Amino acid sequence: MTEKITFYTNPMSRGRIARWMLEETGVPYHTEMLTFGGTIKEPAYMSINPMGKVPAVRHGETVVTECAAICAYLAEAFPQAGLAPQPDERADYYRWMFFAAGPLETSVMLKALGFEIPQERLRMAGCGSFGDVMGTLEKAVSAASPYITGNRFTAADVYVGSHIGWGLAFGGIEKRQAFVDYFGRLAERDAYKRATALDEEAAKAMQAA
Ligand SMILES: N[C@@H](CCC(=O)N[C@@H](CS)C(=O)NCC(=O)O)C(=O)O
């Protein structure tokens, strides 16, 4: 019997990444909405994620936090969805998933906070410069193949694509054509549309409450 999945989120958060991934797997799940500055910091949720941050996924007795880990975990827990990498896709899959969770996320956030790493300290900064991160990401999504690991859509596209989509929408990522084209392909997916509609609806309901 399939173990129950509980998805802890807030619709205006990185939880949208995990929601998209859950919708891609096609497995049923129960959603627990948390409020920022409210239930997210209460003991019941802090026992799930001591960071007091969303998203988190509970699968039976197993808890996973961190969007990239949630995407990778669900891809492996539900192999029938075909979102885990084939052996020849693994290098790109891990490379770009970790690149997005590390250098990309960090450099976009530093920029949003108005912090520029001084040129002479770039050597010790794992994320490198914002310009180098943008250039590297652009090359990764400009390859002849439509997806980040090649011709097949995988969980790495959910994670990398979410960063690009969010960044294009809110200005954290430059509107380069390669980013627009790559994300445009992903946004056509039924699971992406379903996930977005569910979170938009939940956001409206939370605002009205
Ligand atoms: N590294 C985490 C980041 C999670 C995160 O920062 N979530 C934010 C919303 S996007 C949050 O829950 N903030 C609430 C708080 O810190 O009080 C991940 O990738 O899942």
PDB file of C-alpha atoms and ligand atoms in Angstrom:
ATOM      1  CA  MET A   1       0.000   0.000   0.000  1.00  0.00           C
ATOM      2  CA  THR A   2       1.246   3.505  -0.840  1.00  0.00           C
ATOM      3  CA  GLU A   3       2.271   5.523   2.208  1.00  0.00           C
ATOM      4  CA  LYS A   4       0.495   8.798   2.802  1.00  0.00           C
ATOM      5  CA  ILE A   5       2.144  12.017   1.609  1.00  0.00           C
ATOM      6  CA  THR A   6       1.672  15.292   3.477  1.00  0.00           C
ATOM      7  CA  PHE A   7       2.858  18.465   1.777  1.00  0.00           C
ATOM      8  CA  TYR A   8       3.600  21.421   4.078  1.00  0.00           C
ATOM      9  CA  THR A   9       3.618  24.726   2.273  1.00  0.00           C
ATOM     10  CA  ASN A  10       2.523  28.296   1.839  1.00  0.00           C
ATOM     11  CA  PRO A  11       1.316  29.206  -1.659  1.00  0.00           C
ATOM     12  CA  MET A  12       3.578  32.270  -1.843  1.00  0.00           C
ATOM     13  CA  SER A  13       6.819  30.395  -1.281  1.00  0.00           C
ATOM     14  CA  ARG A  14       9.349  27.998  -2.712  1.00  0.00           C
ATOM     15  CA  GLY A  15       6.684  25.436  -1.880  1.00  0.00           C
ATOM     16  CA  ARG A  16       5.567  25.999  -5.477  1.00  0.00           C
ATOM     17  CA  ILE A  17       8.605  24.007  -6.602  1.00  0.00           C
ATOM     18  CA  ALA A  18       7.607  21.014  -4.495  1.00  0.00           C
ATOM     19  CA  ARG A  19       3.951  21.321  -5.550  1.00  0.00           C
ATOM     20  CA  TRP A  20       4.972  21.204  -9.216  1.00  0.00           C
ATOM     21  CA  MET A  21       7.109  18.134  -8.526  1.00  0.00           C
ATOM     22  CA  LEU A  22       4.271  16.423  -6.652  1.00  0.00           C
ATOM     23  CA  GLU A  23       1.923  17.107  -9.553  1.00  0.00           C
ATOM     24  CA  GLU A  24       4.500  15.679 -11.977  1.00  0.00           C
ATOM     25  CA  THR A  25       4.618  12.410 -10.027  1.00  0.00           C
ATOM     26  CA  GLY A  26       0.834  12.068 -10.201  1.00  0.00           C
ATOM     27  CA  VAL A  27       0.647  10.619  -6.673  1.00  0.00           C
ATOM     28  CA  PRO A  28      -2.095  11.770  -4.284  1.00  0.00           C
ATOM     29  CA  TYR A  29      -1.054  14.013  -1.411  1.00  0.00           C
ATOM     30  CA  HIS A  30      -2.605  15.996   1.403  1.00  0.00           C
ATOM     31  CA  THR A  31      -1.690  19.695   1.724  1.00  0.00           C
ATOM     32  CA  GLU A  32      -1.126  21.493   5.041  1.00  0.00           C
ATOM     33  CA  MET A  33      -1.022  25.272   4.606  1.00  0.00           C
ATOM     34  CA  LEU A  34       1.170  27.191   7.039  1.00  0.00           C
ATOM     35  CA  THR A  35       1.117  30.904   7.735  1.00  0.00           C
ATOM     36  CA  PHE A  36       4.281  33.031   7.683  1.00  0.00           C
ATOM     37  CA  GLY A  37       5.029  34.401  11.138  1.00  0.00           C
ATOM     38  CA  GLY A  38       2.315  32.053  12.475  1.00  0.00           C
ATOM     39  CA  THR A  39       1.870  28.284  12.288  1.00  0.00           C
ATOM     40  CA  ILE A  40       5.189  27.914  10.444  1.00  0.00           C
ATOM     41  CA  LYS A  41       7.050  28.704  13.698  1.00  0.00           C
ATOM     42  CA  GLU A  42       4.797  26.685  16.011  1.00  0.00           C
ATOM     43  CA  PRO A  43       6.075  23.484  17.674  1.00  0.00           C
ATOM     44  CA  ALA A  44       3.942  21.163  15.516  1.00  0.00           C
ATOM     45  CA  TYR A  45       5.690  22.321  12.345  1.00  0.00           C
ATOM     46  CA  MET A  46       9.094  22.993  13.945  1.00  0.00           C
ATOM     47  CA  SER A  47       9.151  19.253  14.742  1.00  0.00           C
ATOM     48  CA  ILE A  48       8.907  18.611  10.977  1.00  0.00           C
ATOM     49  CA  ASN A  49      11.419  21.284   9.922  1.00  0.00           C
ATOM     50  CA  PRO A  50      13.442  22.883  12.730  1.00  0.00           C
ATOM     51  CA  MET A  51      14.273  25.688  10.267  1.00  0.00           C
ATOM     52  CA  GLY A  52      10.630  26.769  10.427  1.00  0.00           C
ATOM     53  CA  LYS A  53      10.609  27.052   6.648  1.00  0.00           C
ATOM     54  CA  VAL A  54       8.510  25.574   3.872  1.00  0.00           C
ATOM     55  CA  PRO A  55       8.256  23.391   1.945  1.00  0.00           C
ATOM     56  CA  ALA A  56       8.499  19.995   3.589  1.00  0.00           C
ATOM     57  CA  VAL A  57       7.138  16.638   2.537  1.00  0.00           C
ATOM     58  CA  ARG A  58       6.299  13.755   4.827  1.00  0.00           C
ATOM     59  CA  HIS A  59       6.079  10.367   3.131  1.00  0.00           C
ATOM     60  CA  GLY A  60       4.957   7.797   5.686  1.00  0.00           C
ATOM     61  CA  GLU A  61       7.434   8.385   8.515  1.00  0.00           C
ATOM     62  CA  THR A  62      10.062   9.964   6.238  1.00  0.00           C
ATOM     63  CA  VAL A  63      10.474  13.744   6.229  1.00  0.00           C
ATOM     64  CA  VAL A  64      12.263  15.621   3.445  1.00  0.00           C
ATOM     65  CA  THR A  65      12.957  19.343   3.398  1.00  0.00           C
ATOM     66  CA  GLU A  66      14.902  21.517   0.906  1.00  0.00           C
ATOM     67  CA  CYS A  67      13.278  21.885  -2.487  1.00  0.00           C
ATOM     68  CA  ALA A  68      16.102  20.260  -4.415  1.00  0.00           C
ATOM     69  CA  ALA A  69      16.111  17.260  -2.076  1.00  0.00           C
ATOM     70  CA  ILE A  70      12.314  17.015  -2.269  1.00  0.00           C
ATOM     71  CA  CYS A  71      12.485  16.925  -6.088  1.00  0.00           C
ATOM     72  CA  ALA A  72      15.223  14.285  -6.082  1.00  0.00           C
ATOM     73  CA  TYR A  73      13.520  12.225  -3.364  1.00  0.00           C
ATOM     74  CA  LEU A  74      10.130  12.155  -5.089  1.00  0.00           C
ATOM     75  CA  ALA A  75      11.738  11.272  -8.424  1.00  0.00           C
ATOM     76  CA  GLU A  76      13.286   8.187  -6.806  1.00  0.00           C
ATOM     77  CA  ALA A  77      10.338   7.281  -4.568  1.00  0.00           C
ATOM     78  CA  PHE A  78       8.002   7.207  -7.588  1.00  0.00           C
ATOM     79  CA  PRO A  79      10.135   5.835 -10.453  1.00  0.00           C
ATOM     80  CA  GLN A  80       7.033   5.158 -12.557  1.00  0.00           C
ATOM     81  CA  ALA A  81       6.851   8.919 -13.221  1.00  0.00           C
ATOM     82  CA  GLY A  82      10.167   8.695 -15.114  1.00  0.00           C
ATOM     83  CA  LEU A  83      11.635  11.813 -13.494  1.00  0.00           C
ATOM     84  CA  ALA A  84      14.794  10.270 -12.002  1.00  0.00           C
ATOM     85  CA  PRO A  85      17.912  10.274 -14.194  1.00  0.00           C
ATOM     86  CA  GLN A  86      18.992   7.424 -16.436  1.00  0.00           C
ATOM     87  CA  PRO A  87      22.670   6.508 -15.927  1.00  0.00           C
ATOM     88  CA  ASP A  88      23.793   8.683 -18.859  1.00  0.00           C
ATOM     89  CA  GLU A  89      21.796  11.649 -17.516  1.00  0.00           C
ATOM     90  CA  ARG A  90      23.141  11.538 -13.962  1.00  0.00           C
ATOM     91  CA  ALA A  91      26.081  13.882 -14.404  1.00  0.00           C
ATOM     92  CA  ASP A  92      23.989  16.717 -15.832  1.00  0.00           C
ATOM     93  CA  TYR A  93      21.114  15.976 -13.461  1.00  0.00           C
ATOM     94  CA  TYR A  94      23.228  16.319 -10.310  1.00  0.00           C
ATOM     95  CA  ARG A  95      25.426  19.035 -11.732  1.00  0.00           C
ATOM     96  CA  TRP A  96      22.579  21.445 -12.535  1.00  0.00           C
ATOM     97  CA  MET A  97      20.408  20.539  -9.577  1.00  0.00           C
ATOM     98  CA  PHE A  98      23.276  21.341  -7.187  1.00  0.00           C
ATOM     99  CA  PHE A  99      24.351  24.362  -9.218  1.00  0.00           C
ATOM    100  CA  ALA A 100      20.847  25.798  -8.867  1.00  0.00           C
ATOM    101  CA  ALA A 101      20.598  25.017  -5.140  1.00  0.00           C
ATOM    102  CA  GLY A 102      24.045  26.489  -4.464  1.00  0.00           C
ATOM    103  CA  PRO A 103      25.582  29.131  -6.732  1.00  0.00           C
ATOM    104  CA  LEU A 104      22.373  30.179  -8.488  1.00  0.00           C
ATOM    105  CA  GLU A 105      20.175  30.520  -5.395  1.00  0.00           C
ATOM    106  CA  THR A 106      22.942  32.258  -3.427  1.00  0.00           C
ATOM    107  CA  SER A 107      23.979  34.725  -6.099  1.00  0.00           C
ATOM    108  CA  VAL A 108      20.394  35.709  -6.952  1.00  0.00           C
ATOM    109  CA  MET A 109      19.672  36.254  -3.253  1.00  0.00           C
ATOM    110  CA  LEU A 110      22.856  38.273  -2.637  1.00  0.00           C
ATOM    111  CA  LYS A 111      21.974  40.493  -5.586  1.00  0.00           C
ATOM    112  CA  ALA A 112      18.396  40.957  -4.378  1.00  0.00           C
ATOM    113  CA  LEU A 113      19.802  42.027  -1.005  1.00  0.00           C
ATOM    114  CA  GLY A 114      22.060  44.530  -2.731  1.00  0.00           C
ATOM    115  CA  PHE A 115      25.256  42.716  -1.793  1.00  0.00           C
ATOM    116  CA  GLU A 116      28.046  42.532  -4.360  1.00  0.00           C
ATOM    117  CA  ILE A 117      30.976  40.248  -3.595  1.00  0.00           C
ATOM    118  CA  PRO A 118      34.148  42.352  -3.877  1.00  0.00           C
ATOM    119  CA  GLN A 119      36.241  41.325  -6.885  1.00  0.00           C
ATOM    120  CA  GLU A 120      39.210  40.351  -4.684  1.00  0.00           C
ATOM    121  CA  ARG A 121      37.016  38.006  -2.547  1.00  0.00           C
ATOM    122  CA  LEU A 122      35.360  36.131  -5.452  1.00  0.00           C
ATOM    123  CA  ARG A 123      37.966  33.385  -5.249  1.00  0.00           C
ATOM    124  CA  MET A 124      36.684  32.291  -1.833  1.00  0.00           C
ATOM    125  CA  ALA A 125      32.973  32.690  -2.661  1.00  0.00           C
ATOM    126  CA  GLY A 126      31.597  29.307  -3.742  1.00  0.00           C
ATOM    127  CA  CYS A 127      28.845  30.919  -5.786  1.00  0.00           C
ATOM    128  CA  GLY A 128      31.246  33.037  -7.855  1.00  0.00           C
ATOM    129  CA  SER A 129      30.018  36.230  -9.485  1.00  0.00           C
ATOM    130  CA  PHE A 130      26.437  36.857 -10.551  1.00  0.00           C
ATOM    131  CA  GLY A 131      27.643  37.423 -14.122  1.00  0.00           C
ATOM    132  CA  ASP A 132      29.460  34.085 -14.244  1.00  0.00           C
ATOM    133  CA  VAL A 133      26.437  32.291 -12.796  1.00  0.00           C
ATOM    134  CA  MET A 134      24.122  33.824 -15.425  1.00  0.00           C
ATOM    135  CA  GLY A 135      26.537  32.973 -18.248  1.00  0.00           C
ATOM    136  CA  THR A 136      26.972  29.386 -17.055  1.00  0.00           C
ATOM    137  CA  LEU A 137      23.238  28.845 -16.619  1.00  0.00           C
ATOM    138  CA  GLU A 138      22.575  30.330 -20.054  1.00  0.00           C
ATOM    139  CA  LYS A 139      24.990  27.839 -21.637  1.00  0.00           C
ATOM    140  CA  ALA A 140      23.343  24.956 -19.765  1.00  0.00           C
ATOM    141  CA  VAL A 141      19.889  25.744 -21.112  1.00  0.00           C
ATOM    142  CA  SER A 142      21.095  26.708 -24.600  1.00  0.00           C
ATOM    143  CA  ALA A 143      22.249  23.224 -25.574  1.00  0.00           C
ATOM    144  CA  ALA A 144      20.637  21.668 -28.661  1.00  0.00           C
ATOM    145  CA  SER A 145      18.444  19.456 -26.464  1.00  0.00           C
ATOM    146  CA  PRO A 146      15.256  20.849 -24.915  1.00  0.00           C
ATOM    147  CA  TYR A 147      15.905  19.806 -21.303  1.00  0.00           C
ATOM    148  CA  ILE A 148      18.749  20.281 -18.867  1.00  0.00           C
ATOM    149  CA  THR A 149      19.862  16.633 -19.069  1.00  0.00           C
ATOM    150  CA  GLY A 150      19.066  16.121 -22.760  1.00  0.00           C
ATOM    151  CA  ASN A 151      15.927  15.018 -24.572  1.00  0.00           C
ATOM    152  CA  ARG A 152      14.004  13.877 -21.500  1.00  0.00           C
ATOM    153  CA  PHE A 153      12.256  16.031 -18.889  1.00  0.00           C
ATOM    154  CA  THR A 154      13.456  15.156 -15.358  1.00  0.00           C
ATOM    155  CA  ALA A 155      13.165  16.439 -11.792  1.00  0.00           C
ATOM    156  CA  ALA A 156      16.219  18.621 -12.498  1.00  0.00           C
ATOM    157  CA  ASP A 157      14.067  20.628 -14.919  1.00  0.00           C
ATOM    158  CA  VAL A 158      11.451  21.142 -12.210  1.00  0.00           C
ATOM    159  CA  TYR A 159      14.082  22.534  -9.861  1.00  0.00           C
ATOM    160  CA  VAL A 160      16.238  24.537 -12.294  1.00  0.00           C
ATOM    161  CA  GLY A 161      13.172  25.639 -14.252  1.00  0.00           C
ATOM    162  CA  SER A 162      11.463  26.892 -11.095  1.00  0.00           C
ATOM    163  CA  HIS A 163      14.431  29.137 -10.310  1.00  0.00           C
ATOM    164  CA  ILE A 164      14.421  30.481 -13.849  1.00  0.00           C
ATOM    165  CA  GLY A 165      10.647  30.979 -13.957  1.00  0.00           C
ATOM    166  CA  TRP A 166      10.561  32.706 -10.578  1.00  0.00           C
ATOM    167  CA  GLY A 167      13.612  34.807 -11.451  1.00  0.00           C
ATOM    168  CA  LEU A 168      12.130  35.932 -14.771  1.00  0.00           C
ATOM    169  CA  ALA A 169       8.820  36.815 -13.115  1.00  0.00           C
ATOM    170  CA  PHE A 170      10.340  38.786 -10.235  1.00  0.00           C
ATOM    171  CA  GLY A 171      13.454  40.195 -11.874  1.00  0.00           C
ATOM    172  CA  GLY A 172      16.103  38.113 -10.075  1.00  0.00           C
ATOM    173  CA  ILE A 173      17.241  36.587 -13.364  1.00  0.00           C
ATOM    174  CA  GLU A 174      18.066  38.519 -16.525  1.00  0.00           C
ATOM    175  CA  LYS A 175      15.524  38.130 -19.345  1.00  0.00           C
ATOM    176  CA  ARG A 176      17.904  36.373 -21.733  1.00  0.00           C
ATOM    177  CA  GLN A 177      16.225  34.612 -24.668  1.00  0.00           C
ATOM    178  CA  ALA A 178      17.611  31.194 -23.702  1.00  0.00           C
ATOM    179  CA  PHE A 179      15.968  31.463 -20.254  1.00  0.00           C
ATOM    180  CA  VAL A 180      12.658  32.622 -21.733  1.00  0.00           C
ATOM    181  CA  ASP A 181      12.650  29.775 -24.298  1.00  0.00           C
ATOM    182  CA  TYR A 182      13.636  27.078 -21.772  1.00  0.00           C
ATOM    183  CA  PHE A 183      11.071  28.129 -19.204  1.00  0.00           C
ATOM    184  CA  GLY A 184       8.435  28.597 -21.932  1.00  0.00           C
ATOM    185  CA  ARG A 185       8.768  24.879 -22.775  1.00  0.00           C
ATOM    186  CA  LEU A 186       8.375  23.849 -19.137  1.00  0.00           C
ATOM    187  CA  ALA A 187       5.428  26.130 -18.443  1.00  0.00           C
ATOM    188  CA  GLU A 188       3.452  24.265 -21.122  1.00  0.00           C
ATOM    189  CA  ARG A 189       3.370  21.150 -18.981  1.00  0.00           C
ATOM    190  CA  ASP A 190       0.020  20.112 -17.549  1.00  0.00           C
ATOM    191  CA  ALA A 191       1.525  19.420 -14.123  1.00  0.00           C
ATOM    192  CA  TYR A 192       3.018  22.932 -13.995  1.00  0.00           C
ATOM    193  CA  LYS A 193      -0.326  24.470 -14.928  1.00  0.00           C
ATOM    194  CA  ARG A 194      -2.198  22.357 -12.360  1.00  0.00           C
ATOM    195  CA  ALA A 195       0.293  23.218  -9.608  1.00  0.00           C
ATOM    196  CA  THR A 196       0.185  26.933 -10.411  1.00  0.00           C
ATOM    197  CA  ALA A 197      -3.622  26.970 -10.435  1.00  0.00           C
ATOM    198  CA  LEU A 198      -3.771  25.182  -7.068  1.00  0.00           C
ATOM    199  CA  ASP A 199      -1.339  27.641  -5.471  1.00  0.00           C
ATOM    200  CA  GLU A 200      -3.030  30.707  -6.974  1.00  0.00           C
ATOM    201  CA  GLU A 201      -6.337  29.475  -5.588  1.00  0.00           C
ATOM    202  CA  ALA A 202      -4.791  28.770  -2.171  1.00  0.00           C
ATOM    203  CA  ALA A 203      -3.141  32.202  -2.114  1.00  0.00           C
ATOM    204  CA  LYS A 204      -6.490  33.886  -2.772  1.00  0.00           C
ATOM    205  CA  ALA A 205      -8.180  31.826  -0.070  1.00  0.00           C
ATOM    206  CA  MET A 206      -5.447  32.703   2.459  1.00  0.00           C
ATOM    207  CA  GLN A 207      -5.651  36.406   1.619  1.00  0.00           C
ATOM    208  CA  ALA A 208      -9.421  36.359   2.009  1.00  0.00           C
ATOM    209  CA  ALA A 209      -9.272  34.535   5.366  1.00  0.00           C
TER     210      ALA A 209
HETATM  211  N1  LIG B   1      16.551  26.170   1.366  1.00  0.00           N
HETATM  212  C1  LIG B   1      15.125  26.076   1.520  1.00  0.00           C
HETATM  213  C2  LIG B   1      14.544  27.467   1.594  1.00  0.00           C
HETATM  214  C3  LIG B   1      13.148  27.467   2.140  1.00  0.00           C
HETATM  215  C4  LIG B   1      12.687  28.888   2.424  1.00  0.00           C
HETATM  216  O1  LIG B   1      13.494  29.820   2.578  1.00  0.00           O
HETATM  217  N2  LIG B   1      11.377  29.054   2.552  1.00  0.00           N
HETATM  218  C5  LIG B   1      10.833  30.367   2.902  1.00  0.00           C
HETATM  219  C6  LIG B   1       9.703  30.721   1.931  1.00  0.00           C
HETATM  220  S1  LIG B   1      10.219  30.781   0.253  1.00  0.00           S
HETATM  221  C7  LIG B   1      10.211  30.294   4.281  1.00  0.00           C
HETATM  222  O2  LIG B   1       9.618  29.305   4.640  1.00  0.00           O
HETATM  223  N3  LIG B   1      10.307  31.393   5.042  1.00  0.00           N
HETATM  224  C8  LIG B   1       9.619  31.507   6.291  1.00  0.00           C
HETATM  225  C9  LIG B   1      10.493  31.935   7.423  1.00  0.00           C
HETATM  226  O3  LIG B   1      11.721  31.837   7.317  1.00  0.00           O
HETATM  227  O4  LIG B   1       9.926  32.353   8.417  1.00  0.00           O
HETATM  228  C10 LIG B   1      14.523  25.260   0.362  1.00  0.00           C
HETATM  229  O5  LIG B   1      15.107  25.234  -0.719  1.00  0.00           O
HETATM  230  O6  LIG B   1      13.491  24.605   0.534  1.00  0.00           O
END
